[in-house]
Short mmCIF file of C-alpha atoms in Angstrom, two decimals:
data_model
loop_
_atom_site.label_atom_id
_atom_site.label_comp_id
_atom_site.label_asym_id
_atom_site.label_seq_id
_atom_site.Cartn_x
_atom_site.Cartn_y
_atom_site.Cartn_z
CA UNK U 17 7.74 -2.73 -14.33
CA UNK U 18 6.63 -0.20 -11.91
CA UNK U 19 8.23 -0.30 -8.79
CA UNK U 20 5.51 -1.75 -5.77
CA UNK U 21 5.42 -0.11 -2.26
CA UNK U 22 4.45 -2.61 0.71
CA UNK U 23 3.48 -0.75 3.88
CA UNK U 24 5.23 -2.24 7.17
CA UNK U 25 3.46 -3.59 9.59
CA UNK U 26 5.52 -4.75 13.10
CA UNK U 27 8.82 -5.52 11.24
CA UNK U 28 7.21 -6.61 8.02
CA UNK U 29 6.69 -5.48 4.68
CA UNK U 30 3.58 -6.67 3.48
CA UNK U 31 0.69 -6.47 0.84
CA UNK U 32 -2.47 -4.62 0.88
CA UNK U 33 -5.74 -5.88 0.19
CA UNK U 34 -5.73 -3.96 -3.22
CA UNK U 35 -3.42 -1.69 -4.99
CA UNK U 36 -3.38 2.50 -5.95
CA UNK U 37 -0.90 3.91 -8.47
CA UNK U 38 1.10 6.91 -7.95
CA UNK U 39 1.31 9.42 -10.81
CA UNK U 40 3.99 12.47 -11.55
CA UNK U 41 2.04 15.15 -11.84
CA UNK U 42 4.28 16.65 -14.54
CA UNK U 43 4.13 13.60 -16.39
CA UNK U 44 0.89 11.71 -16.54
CA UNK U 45 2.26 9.08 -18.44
CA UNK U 46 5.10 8.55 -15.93
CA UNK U 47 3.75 6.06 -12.84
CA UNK U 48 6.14 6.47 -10.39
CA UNK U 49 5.10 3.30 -8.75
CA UNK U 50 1.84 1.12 -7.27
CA UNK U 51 1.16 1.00 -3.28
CA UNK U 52 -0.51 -1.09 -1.68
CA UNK U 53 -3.65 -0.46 0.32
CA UNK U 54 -4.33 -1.25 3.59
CA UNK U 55 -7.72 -1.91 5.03
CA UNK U 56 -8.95 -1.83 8.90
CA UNK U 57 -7.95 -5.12 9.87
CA UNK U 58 -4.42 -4.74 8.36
CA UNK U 59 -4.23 -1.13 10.42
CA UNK U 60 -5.64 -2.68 13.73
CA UNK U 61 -2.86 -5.47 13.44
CA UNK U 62 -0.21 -2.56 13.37
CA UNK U 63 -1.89 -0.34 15.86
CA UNK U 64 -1.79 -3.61 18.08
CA UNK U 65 2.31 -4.39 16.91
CA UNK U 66 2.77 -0.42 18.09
CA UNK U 67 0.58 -1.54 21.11
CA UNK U 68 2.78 -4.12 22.28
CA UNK U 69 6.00 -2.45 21.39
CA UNK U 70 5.42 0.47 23.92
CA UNK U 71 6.75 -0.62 26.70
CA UNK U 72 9.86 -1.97 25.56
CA UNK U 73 10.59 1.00 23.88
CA UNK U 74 9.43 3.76 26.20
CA UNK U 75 11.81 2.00 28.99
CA UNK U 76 14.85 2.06 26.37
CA UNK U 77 17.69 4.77 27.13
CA UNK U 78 17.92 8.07 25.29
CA UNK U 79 21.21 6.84 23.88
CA UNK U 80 19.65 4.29 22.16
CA UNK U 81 16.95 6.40 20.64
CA UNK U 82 19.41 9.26 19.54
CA UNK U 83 21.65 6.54 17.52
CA UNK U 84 18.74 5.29 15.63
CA UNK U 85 17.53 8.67 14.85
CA UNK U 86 20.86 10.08 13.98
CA UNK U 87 21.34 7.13 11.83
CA UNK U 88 18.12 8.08 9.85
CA UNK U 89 19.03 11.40 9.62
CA UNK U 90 22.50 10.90 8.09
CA UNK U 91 21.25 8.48 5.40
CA UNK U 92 17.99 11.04 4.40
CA UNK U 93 20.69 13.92 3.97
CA UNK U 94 23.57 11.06 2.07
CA UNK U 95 20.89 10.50 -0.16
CA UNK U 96 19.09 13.78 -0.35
CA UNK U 97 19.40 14.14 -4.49
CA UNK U 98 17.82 10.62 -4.83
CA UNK U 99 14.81 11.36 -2.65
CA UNK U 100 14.84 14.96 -3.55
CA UNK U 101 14.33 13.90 -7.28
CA UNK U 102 11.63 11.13 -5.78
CA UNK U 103 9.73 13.88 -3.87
CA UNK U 104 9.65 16.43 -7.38
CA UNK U 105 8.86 13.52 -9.40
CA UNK U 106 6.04 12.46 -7.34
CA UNK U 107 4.18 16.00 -5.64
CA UNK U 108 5.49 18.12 -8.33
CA UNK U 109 8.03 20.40 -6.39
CA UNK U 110 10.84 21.44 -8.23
CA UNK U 111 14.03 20.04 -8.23
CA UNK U 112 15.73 22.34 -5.51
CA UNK U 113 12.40 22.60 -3.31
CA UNK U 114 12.41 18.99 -3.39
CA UNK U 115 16.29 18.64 -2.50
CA UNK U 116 15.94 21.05 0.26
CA UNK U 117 13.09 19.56 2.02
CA UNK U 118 14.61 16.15 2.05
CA UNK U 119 17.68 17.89 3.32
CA UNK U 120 14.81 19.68 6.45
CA UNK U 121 14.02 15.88 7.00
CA UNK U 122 17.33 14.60 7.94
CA UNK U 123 17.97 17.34 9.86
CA UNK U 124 14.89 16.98 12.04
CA UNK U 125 15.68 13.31 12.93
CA UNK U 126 19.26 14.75 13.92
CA UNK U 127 17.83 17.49 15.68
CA UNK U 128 15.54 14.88 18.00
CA UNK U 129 18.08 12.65 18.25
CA UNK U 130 19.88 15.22 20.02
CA UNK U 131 16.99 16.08 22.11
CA UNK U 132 16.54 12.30 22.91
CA UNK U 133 19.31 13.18 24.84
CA UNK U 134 18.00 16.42 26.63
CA UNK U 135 14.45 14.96 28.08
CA UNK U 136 14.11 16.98 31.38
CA UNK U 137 12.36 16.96 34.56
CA UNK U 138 12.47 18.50 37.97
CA UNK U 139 13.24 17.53 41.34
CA UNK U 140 11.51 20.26 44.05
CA UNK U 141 11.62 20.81 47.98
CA UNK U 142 7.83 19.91 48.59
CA UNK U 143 5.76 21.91 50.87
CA UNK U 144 5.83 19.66 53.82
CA UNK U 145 9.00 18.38 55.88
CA UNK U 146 10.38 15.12 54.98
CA UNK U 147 9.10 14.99 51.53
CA UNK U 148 10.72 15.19 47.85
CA UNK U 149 8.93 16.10 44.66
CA UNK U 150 9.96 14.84 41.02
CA UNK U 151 8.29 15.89 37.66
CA UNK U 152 9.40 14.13 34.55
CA UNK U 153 7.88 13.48 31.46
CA UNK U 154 7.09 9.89 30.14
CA UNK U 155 6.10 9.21 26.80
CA UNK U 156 2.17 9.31 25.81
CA UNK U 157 2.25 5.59 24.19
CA UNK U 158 1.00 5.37 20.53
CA UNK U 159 1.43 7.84 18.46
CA UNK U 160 -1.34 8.00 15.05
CA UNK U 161 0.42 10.17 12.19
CA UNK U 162 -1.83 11.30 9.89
CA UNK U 163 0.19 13.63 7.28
CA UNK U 164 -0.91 15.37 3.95
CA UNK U 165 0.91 15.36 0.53
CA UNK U 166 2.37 18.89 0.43
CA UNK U 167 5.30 18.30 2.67
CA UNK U 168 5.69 14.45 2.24
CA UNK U 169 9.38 13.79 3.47
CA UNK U 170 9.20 17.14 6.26
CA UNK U 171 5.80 17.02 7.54
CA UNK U 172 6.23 12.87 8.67
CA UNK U 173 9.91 13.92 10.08
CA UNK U 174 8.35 16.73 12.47
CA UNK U 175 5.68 14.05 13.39
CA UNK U 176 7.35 10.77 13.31
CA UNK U 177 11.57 11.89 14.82
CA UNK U 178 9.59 13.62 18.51
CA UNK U 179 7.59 10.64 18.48
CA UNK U 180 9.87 8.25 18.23
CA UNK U 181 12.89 10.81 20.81
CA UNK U 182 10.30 10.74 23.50
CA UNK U 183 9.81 6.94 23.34
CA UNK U 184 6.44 6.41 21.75
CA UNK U 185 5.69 3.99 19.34
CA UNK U 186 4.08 5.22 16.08
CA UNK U 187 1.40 4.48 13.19
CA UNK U 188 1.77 6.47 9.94
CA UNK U 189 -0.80 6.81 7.76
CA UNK U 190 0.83 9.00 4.85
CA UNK U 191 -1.58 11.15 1.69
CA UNK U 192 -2.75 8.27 -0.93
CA UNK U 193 -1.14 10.75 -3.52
CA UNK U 194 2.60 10.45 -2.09
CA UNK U 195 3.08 7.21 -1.01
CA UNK U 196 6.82 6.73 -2.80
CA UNK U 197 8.07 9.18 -0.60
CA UNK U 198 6.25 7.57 2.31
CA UNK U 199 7.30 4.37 1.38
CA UNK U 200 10.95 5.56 0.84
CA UNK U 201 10.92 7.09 4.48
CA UNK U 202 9.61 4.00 6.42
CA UNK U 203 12.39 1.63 4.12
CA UNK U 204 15.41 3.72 6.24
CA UNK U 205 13.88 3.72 9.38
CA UNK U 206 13.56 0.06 9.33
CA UNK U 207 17.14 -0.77 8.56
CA UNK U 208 17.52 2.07 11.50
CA UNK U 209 17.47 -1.23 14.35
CA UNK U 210 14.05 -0.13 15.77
CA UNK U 211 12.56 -2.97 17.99
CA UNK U 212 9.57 -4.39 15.33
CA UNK U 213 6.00 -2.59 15.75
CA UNK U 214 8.23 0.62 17.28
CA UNK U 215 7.54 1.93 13.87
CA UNK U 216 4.75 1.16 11.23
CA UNK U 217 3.69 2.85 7.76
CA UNK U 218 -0.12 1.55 6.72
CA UNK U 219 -1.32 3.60 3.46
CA UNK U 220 -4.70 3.06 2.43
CA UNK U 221 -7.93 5.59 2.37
CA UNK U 222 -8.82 8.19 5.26
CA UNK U 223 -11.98 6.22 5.59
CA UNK U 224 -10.34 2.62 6.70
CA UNK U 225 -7.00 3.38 7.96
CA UNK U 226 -7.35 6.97 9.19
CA UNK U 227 -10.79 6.07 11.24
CA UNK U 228 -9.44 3.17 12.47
CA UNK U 229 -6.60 4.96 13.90
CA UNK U 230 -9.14 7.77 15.17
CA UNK U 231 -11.04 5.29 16.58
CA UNK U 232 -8.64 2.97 18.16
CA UNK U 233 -8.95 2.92 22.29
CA UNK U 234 -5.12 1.58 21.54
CA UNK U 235 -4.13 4.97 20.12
CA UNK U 236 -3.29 7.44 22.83
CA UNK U 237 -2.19 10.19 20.68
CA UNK U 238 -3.10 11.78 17.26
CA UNK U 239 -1.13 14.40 15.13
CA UNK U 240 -3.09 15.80 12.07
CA UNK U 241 -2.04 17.46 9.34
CA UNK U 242 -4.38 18.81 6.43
CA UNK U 243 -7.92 19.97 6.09
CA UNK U 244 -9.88 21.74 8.30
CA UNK U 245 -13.33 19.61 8.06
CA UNK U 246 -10.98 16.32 8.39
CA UNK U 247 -9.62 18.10 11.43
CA UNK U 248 -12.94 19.29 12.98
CA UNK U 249 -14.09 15.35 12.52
CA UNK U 250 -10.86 14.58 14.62
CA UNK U 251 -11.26 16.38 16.96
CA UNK U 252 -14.53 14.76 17.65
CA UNK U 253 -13.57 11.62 17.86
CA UNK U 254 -10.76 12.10 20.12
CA UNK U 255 -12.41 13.73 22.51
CA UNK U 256 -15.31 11.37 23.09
CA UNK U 257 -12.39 8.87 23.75
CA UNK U 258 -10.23 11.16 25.68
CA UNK U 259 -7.09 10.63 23.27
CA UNK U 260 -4.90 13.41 23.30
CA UNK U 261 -5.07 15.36 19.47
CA UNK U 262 -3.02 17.90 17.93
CA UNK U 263 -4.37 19.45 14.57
CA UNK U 264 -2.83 21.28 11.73
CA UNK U 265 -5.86 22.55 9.39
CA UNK U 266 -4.30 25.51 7.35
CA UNK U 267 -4.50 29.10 6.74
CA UNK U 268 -4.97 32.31 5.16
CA UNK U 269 -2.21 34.32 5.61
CA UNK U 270 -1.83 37.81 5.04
CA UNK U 271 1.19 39.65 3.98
CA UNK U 272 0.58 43.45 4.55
CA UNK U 273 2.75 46.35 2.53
CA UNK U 274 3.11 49.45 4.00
CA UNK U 275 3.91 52.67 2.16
CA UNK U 276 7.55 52.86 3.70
CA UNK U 277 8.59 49.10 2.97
CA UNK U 278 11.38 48.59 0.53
CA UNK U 279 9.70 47.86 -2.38
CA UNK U 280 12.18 45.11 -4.47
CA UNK U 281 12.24 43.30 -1.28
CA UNK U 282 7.93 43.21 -0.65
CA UNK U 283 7.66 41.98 -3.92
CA UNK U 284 9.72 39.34 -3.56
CA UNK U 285 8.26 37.90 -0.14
CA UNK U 286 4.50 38.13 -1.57
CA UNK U 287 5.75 36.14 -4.87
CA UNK U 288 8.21 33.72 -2.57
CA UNK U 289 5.37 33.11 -0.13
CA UNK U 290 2.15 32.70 -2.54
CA UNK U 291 3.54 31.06 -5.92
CA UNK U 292 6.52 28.68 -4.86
CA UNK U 293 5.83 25.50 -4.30
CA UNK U 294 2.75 26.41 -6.19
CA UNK U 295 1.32 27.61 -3.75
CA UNK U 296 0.88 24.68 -1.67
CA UNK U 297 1.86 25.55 1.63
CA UNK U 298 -0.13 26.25 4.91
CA UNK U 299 1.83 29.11 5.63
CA UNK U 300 1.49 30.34 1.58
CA UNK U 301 0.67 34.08 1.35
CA UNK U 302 -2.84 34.04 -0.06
CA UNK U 303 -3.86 38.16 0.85
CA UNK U 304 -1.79 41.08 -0.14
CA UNK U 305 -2.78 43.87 2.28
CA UNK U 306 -1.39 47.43 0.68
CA UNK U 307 -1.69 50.55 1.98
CA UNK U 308 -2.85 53.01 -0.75
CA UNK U 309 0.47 54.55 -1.29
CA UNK U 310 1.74 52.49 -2.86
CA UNK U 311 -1.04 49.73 -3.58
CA UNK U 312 -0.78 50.42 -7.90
CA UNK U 313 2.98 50.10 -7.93
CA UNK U 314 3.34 46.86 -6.13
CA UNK U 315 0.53 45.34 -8.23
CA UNK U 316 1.84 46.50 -11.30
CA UNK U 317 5.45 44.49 -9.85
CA UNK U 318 3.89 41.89 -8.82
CA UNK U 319 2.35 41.32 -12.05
CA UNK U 320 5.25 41.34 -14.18
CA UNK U 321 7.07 39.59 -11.73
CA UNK U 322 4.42 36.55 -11.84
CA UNK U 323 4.45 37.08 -16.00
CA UNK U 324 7.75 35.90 -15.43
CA UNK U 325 7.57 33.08 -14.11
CA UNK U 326 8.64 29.93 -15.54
CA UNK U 327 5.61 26.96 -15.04
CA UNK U 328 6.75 23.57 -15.91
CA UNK U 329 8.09 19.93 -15.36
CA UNK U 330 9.33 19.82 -11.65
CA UNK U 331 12.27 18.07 -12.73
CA UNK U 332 13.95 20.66 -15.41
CA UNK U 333 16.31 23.06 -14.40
CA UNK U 334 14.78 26.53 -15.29
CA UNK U 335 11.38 25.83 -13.75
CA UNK U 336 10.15 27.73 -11.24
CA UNK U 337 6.87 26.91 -10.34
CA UNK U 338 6.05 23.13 -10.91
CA UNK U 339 2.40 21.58 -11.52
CA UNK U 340 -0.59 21.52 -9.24
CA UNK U 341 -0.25 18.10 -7.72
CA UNK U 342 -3.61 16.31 -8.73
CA UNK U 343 -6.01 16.69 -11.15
CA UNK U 344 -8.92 17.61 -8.45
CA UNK U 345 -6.64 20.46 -6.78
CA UNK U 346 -6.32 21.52 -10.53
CA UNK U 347 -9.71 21.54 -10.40
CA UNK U 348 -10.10 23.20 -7.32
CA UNK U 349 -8.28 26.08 -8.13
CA UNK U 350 -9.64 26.66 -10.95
CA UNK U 351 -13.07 27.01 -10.29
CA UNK U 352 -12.00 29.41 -7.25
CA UNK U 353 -10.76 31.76 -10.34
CA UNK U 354 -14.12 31.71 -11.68
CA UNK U 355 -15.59 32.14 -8.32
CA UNK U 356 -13.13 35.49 -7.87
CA UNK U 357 -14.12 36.51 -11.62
CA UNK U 358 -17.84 36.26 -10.85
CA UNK U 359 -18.07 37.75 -7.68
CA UNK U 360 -16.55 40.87 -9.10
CA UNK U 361 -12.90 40.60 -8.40
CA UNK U 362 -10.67 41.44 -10.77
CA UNK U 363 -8.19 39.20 -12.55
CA UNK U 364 -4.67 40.95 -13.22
CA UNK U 365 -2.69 37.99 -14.85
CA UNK U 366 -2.92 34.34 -15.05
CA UNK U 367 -5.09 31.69 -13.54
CA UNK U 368 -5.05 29.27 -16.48
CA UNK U 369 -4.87 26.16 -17.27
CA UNK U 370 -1.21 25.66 -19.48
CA UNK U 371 -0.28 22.70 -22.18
CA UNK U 372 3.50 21.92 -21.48
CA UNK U 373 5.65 19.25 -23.63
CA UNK U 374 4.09 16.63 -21.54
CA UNK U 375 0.67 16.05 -20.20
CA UNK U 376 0.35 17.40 -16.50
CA UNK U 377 -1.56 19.32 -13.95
CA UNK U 378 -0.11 23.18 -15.30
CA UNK U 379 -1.58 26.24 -14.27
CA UNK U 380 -0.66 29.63 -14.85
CA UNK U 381 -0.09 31.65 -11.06
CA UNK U 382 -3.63 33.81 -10.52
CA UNK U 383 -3.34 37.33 -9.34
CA UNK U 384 -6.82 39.19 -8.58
CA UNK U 385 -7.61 42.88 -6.94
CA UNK U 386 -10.21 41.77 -4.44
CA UNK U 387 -12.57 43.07 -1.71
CA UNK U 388 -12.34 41.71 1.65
CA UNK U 389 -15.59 39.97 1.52
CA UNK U 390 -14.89 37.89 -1.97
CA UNK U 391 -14.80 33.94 -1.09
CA UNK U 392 -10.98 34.39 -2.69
CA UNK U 393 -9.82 36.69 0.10
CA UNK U 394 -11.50 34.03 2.68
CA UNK U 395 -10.99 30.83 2.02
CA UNK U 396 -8.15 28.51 1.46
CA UNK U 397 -7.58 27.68 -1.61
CA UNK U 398 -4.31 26.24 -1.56
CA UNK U 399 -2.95 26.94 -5.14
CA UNK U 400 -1.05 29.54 -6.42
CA UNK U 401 -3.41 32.27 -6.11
CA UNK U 402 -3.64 35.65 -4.49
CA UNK U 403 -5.37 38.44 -4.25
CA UNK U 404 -4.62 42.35 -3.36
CA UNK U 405 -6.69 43.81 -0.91
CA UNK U 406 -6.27 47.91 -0.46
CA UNK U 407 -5.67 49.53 3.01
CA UNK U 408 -6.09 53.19 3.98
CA UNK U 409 -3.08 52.89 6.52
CA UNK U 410 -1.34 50.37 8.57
CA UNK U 411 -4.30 50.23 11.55
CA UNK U 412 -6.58 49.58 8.95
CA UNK U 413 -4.32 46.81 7.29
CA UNK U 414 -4.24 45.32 10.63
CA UNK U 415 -7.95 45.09 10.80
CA UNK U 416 -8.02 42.72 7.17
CA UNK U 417 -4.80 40.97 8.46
CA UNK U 418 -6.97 39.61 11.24
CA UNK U 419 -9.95 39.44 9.64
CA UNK U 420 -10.16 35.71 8.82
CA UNK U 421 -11.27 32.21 10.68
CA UNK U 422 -7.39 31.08 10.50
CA UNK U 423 -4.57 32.62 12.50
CA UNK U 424 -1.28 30.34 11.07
CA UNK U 425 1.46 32.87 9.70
CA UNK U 426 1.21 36.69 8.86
CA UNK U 427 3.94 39.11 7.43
CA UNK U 428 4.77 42.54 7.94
CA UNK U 429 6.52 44.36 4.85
CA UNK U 430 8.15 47.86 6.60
CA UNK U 431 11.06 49.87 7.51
CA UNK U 432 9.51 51.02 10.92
CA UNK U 433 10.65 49.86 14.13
CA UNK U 434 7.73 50.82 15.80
CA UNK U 435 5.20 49.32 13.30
CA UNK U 436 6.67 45.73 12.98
CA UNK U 437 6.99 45.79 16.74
CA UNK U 438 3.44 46.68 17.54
CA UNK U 439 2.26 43.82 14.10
CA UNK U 440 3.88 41.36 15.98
CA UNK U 441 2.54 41.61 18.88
CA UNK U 442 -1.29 42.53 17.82
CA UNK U 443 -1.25 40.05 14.97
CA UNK U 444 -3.78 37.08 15.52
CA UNK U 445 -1.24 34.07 14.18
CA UNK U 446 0.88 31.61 15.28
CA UNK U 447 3.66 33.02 13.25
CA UNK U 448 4.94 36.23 12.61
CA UNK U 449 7.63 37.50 9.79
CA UNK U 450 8.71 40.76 9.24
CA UNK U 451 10.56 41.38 6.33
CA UNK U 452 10.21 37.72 5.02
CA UNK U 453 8.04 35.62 2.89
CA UNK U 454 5.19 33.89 5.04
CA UNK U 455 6.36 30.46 3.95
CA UNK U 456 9.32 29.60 5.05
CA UNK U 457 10.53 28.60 8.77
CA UNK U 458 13.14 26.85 11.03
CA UNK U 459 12.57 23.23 12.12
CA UNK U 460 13.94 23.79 15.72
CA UNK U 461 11.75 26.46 16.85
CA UNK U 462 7.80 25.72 17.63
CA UNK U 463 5.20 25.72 14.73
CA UNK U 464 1.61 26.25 14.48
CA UNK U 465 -1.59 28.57 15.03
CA UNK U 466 -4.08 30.22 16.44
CA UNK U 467 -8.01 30.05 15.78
CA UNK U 468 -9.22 27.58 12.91
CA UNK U 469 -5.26 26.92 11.75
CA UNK U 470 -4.20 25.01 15.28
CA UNK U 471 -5.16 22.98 17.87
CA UNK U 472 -3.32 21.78 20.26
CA UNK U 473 0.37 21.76 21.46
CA UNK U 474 2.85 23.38 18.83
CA UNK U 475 4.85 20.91 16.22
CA UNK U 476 8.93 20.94 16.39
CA UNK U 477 10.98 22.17 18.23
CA UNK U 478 11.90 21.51 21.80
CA UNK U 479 7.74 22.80 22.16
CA UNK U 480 7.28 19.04 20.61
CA UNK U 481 7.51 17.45 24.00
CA UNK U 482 4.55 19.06 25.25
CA UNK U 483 2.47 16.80 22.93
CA UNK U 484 4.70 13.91 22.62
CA UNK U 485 4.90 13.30 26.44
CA UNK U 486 2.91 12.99 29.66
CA UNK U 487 4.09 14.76 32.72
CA UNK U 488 4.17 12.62 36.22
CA UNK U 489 4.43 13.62 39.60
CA UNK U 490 6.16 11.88 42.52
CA UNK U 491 6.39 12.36 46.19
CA UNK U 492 8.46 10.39 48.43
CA UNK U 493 8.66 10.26 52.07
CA UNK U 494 12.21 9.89 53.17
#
């Protein structure tokens, strides 16, 4: 019998109005379990339990609120090869990408916890005699989580642990394709003694229980992760209501290769950042930007070093890339190869479809030589695939680097000082990284974009209360 995931609605686990199944995308004949769907009236009911909660919770102490998250912390980490196994069986991460990102989850709710702790404000002479000034922050009031698949224990940590530090109470709406993980998430936090409707998980479709969050006058806040025309449609309808919204949409991020860098080392932050995790990461390297010098040798690396790769069932030891998650990003990426191929870029290795000892979404990582104007070197595709673009020097690999709509994460391959100083502070991104893959950050330092790839205040971090609270002023007259 396949396992069934309720959602949990104001201290309840309880049925959907129908039922989805959740497949392993290494294993299509392997249903990791059956969720149930929520519609409107099931996600008004827990926007109204988070409504009612607020109070209660927003007035409780920052002792109370570090426990619980500390407690949810230390369980996700105790149990981080059962979820980690969970995670790769369900989104198709392997094995030790899985492990370590439900390991980044617990330490996010341990991190807030600790800021629970740490909430500041200010207490100022005021401009006129007799008078104080205070400025502390208060919690915004409920908190809409809308989070994608690719991340599905770390992305809802960052979202839900600030959330639920600053005092807000919070509706999660987790990606249809990983609701196991969601489900598996929500079941610790409510053994975590959260006062019921603090914290609610309703899965179900974008178009019933992600509007009716958007739309919800009883939602103050919304936090977005995933594309950018769901974003753009967010945004929309939060401002015509005057919520406050903070969007995560994506990227393409360039990784540029200058004649002097080390050359082991480039190749290994262009293959880190574009092919693991398939490619499936916001911050994944999608444009290799080499100056001429050395543009044919690093291709001809990179090539053999993607040969080498080992594609295959997320959960076996020696694989290194594990399948495309779904059967339409399969499809997605493929027909980008075929966009590349007929617009005149040119395929180096891979970008197949594979057959592995059981049925799944396998593809073979894509590398093309491109021009900057090619729809591959533009648009996200969010797969593993790349492309090489050639640059006559560094100034002019600066030009492609910021030659795109998104501005999320871009690298810097050198051994000059002065170069990776002057890239990271002319670069048009969020994110900088010299010397490292694209993908890949810290969870207690701000994250997020500029242009098409943000909006809003930054995710994690101590930046996190700048979205998560309000700020208030008080004078008194003594």
């Amino acid at each position: 019998m396949a396992q069934k995931f309720k959602n949990y609605i104001n201290g309840r686990w309880e049925n959907g109005v129908t039922t989805g199944a959740s497949e392993n995308p290494s294993d299509l004949a392997d249903m990791v379990g059956e969720y149930s769907r929520a519609d409107i009236k099931q996600t008004q009911e827990a926007i109204r339990a988070a409504a009612d909660a607020r109070g209660a919770w927003g007035g409780s102490t920052p002792q109370r609120r570090a426990d619980a998250l500390d407690q949810i912390g230390s369980e996700i980490i105790a149990r981080k090869n059962e979820l980690g196994e969970l995670l790769a069986r369900e989104e198709g991460k392997t094995l030790p990408e899985a492990v370590g990102e439900t390991v980044r989850a617990g330490n996010i709710f341990k991190f807030f916890a600790g800021e629970s702790l740490r909430i500041g404000g200010e207490r100022l002479a005021s401009v006129r005699p007799g008078v104080d000034v205070e400025v502390s922050r208060e919690p915004v009031g409920v908190v809409g989580i809308i989070a994608p698949w690719n991340f599905p224990l770390a992305i809802p940590a960052w979202k839900i642990a600030p959330a639920l530090a600053y005092g807000n109470t919070v509706v999660f709406k987790p990606a249809e394709l990983v609701t196991a993980c969601a489900w598996a998430l929500a079941e610790i936090i409510s053994r975590a003694g959260l006062p019921a409707g603090v914290f609610n998980l309703v899965m179900g479709s974008g178009r019933q229980v992600g509007q009716a969050l958007v739309d919800s006058a009883q939602v103050d806040a919304i936090s977005f992760t995933g594309s950018v025309a769901t974003g753009e449609q967010i945004l929309k309808a939060t401002a015509a209501r005057r919520a406050k919204v903070q969007l995560e949409m994506g990227g393409k991020n360039p990784l540029i290769v200058l004649n002097d860098a080390d050359m082991e080392q480039a190749v290994e932050c262009a293959v880190q950042g574009a092919y693991f995790s398939t490619g499936q990461r916001c911050t994944a390297s999608s444009r290799f930007i080499v100056e001429a010098g050395v543009h044919d040798a690093f291709v001809s690396r990179v090539r053999d070093r993607v040969k080498a790769l080992r594609v295959g069932h997320a959960l076996q030891r020696d694989t290194e890339i594990g399948p495309v998650v779904s059967s339409d990003q399969l499809a997605q990426n493929l027909s980008y190869v075929e966009i590349g191929r007929n617009e005149g870029a040119e395929l180096v290795w891979g970008g197949e479809a594979l057959t592995r000892d059981t049925r799944g979404h396998y593809m073979s990582p894509a590398l093309f030589l491109a021009q900057p104007q090619h729809r591959i070197a533009r648009e996200e595709i969010f797969g593993p695939v790349a492309c090489v673009l050639r640059a006559d020097d560094y100034e002019h690999a600066l030009s492609l680097a910021n030659d795109t709509p998104f501005g999320l994460c871009a690298g810097i391959c050198t051994t000059s000082l002065k170069r990776a100083t002057h890239f990271k502070r002319h670069i048009q991104a969020g994110m900088a990284m010299v010397n490292l893959p694209t993908a890949g950050v810290d969870y207690h330092v701000p994250f997020g974009g500029r242009k098409g790839s943000s909006h809003g205040p930054r995710e994690q971090g101590r930046y996190a209360a700048e979205f998560y609270t309000t700020v208030k002023t008080a004078y008194t007259f003594a």
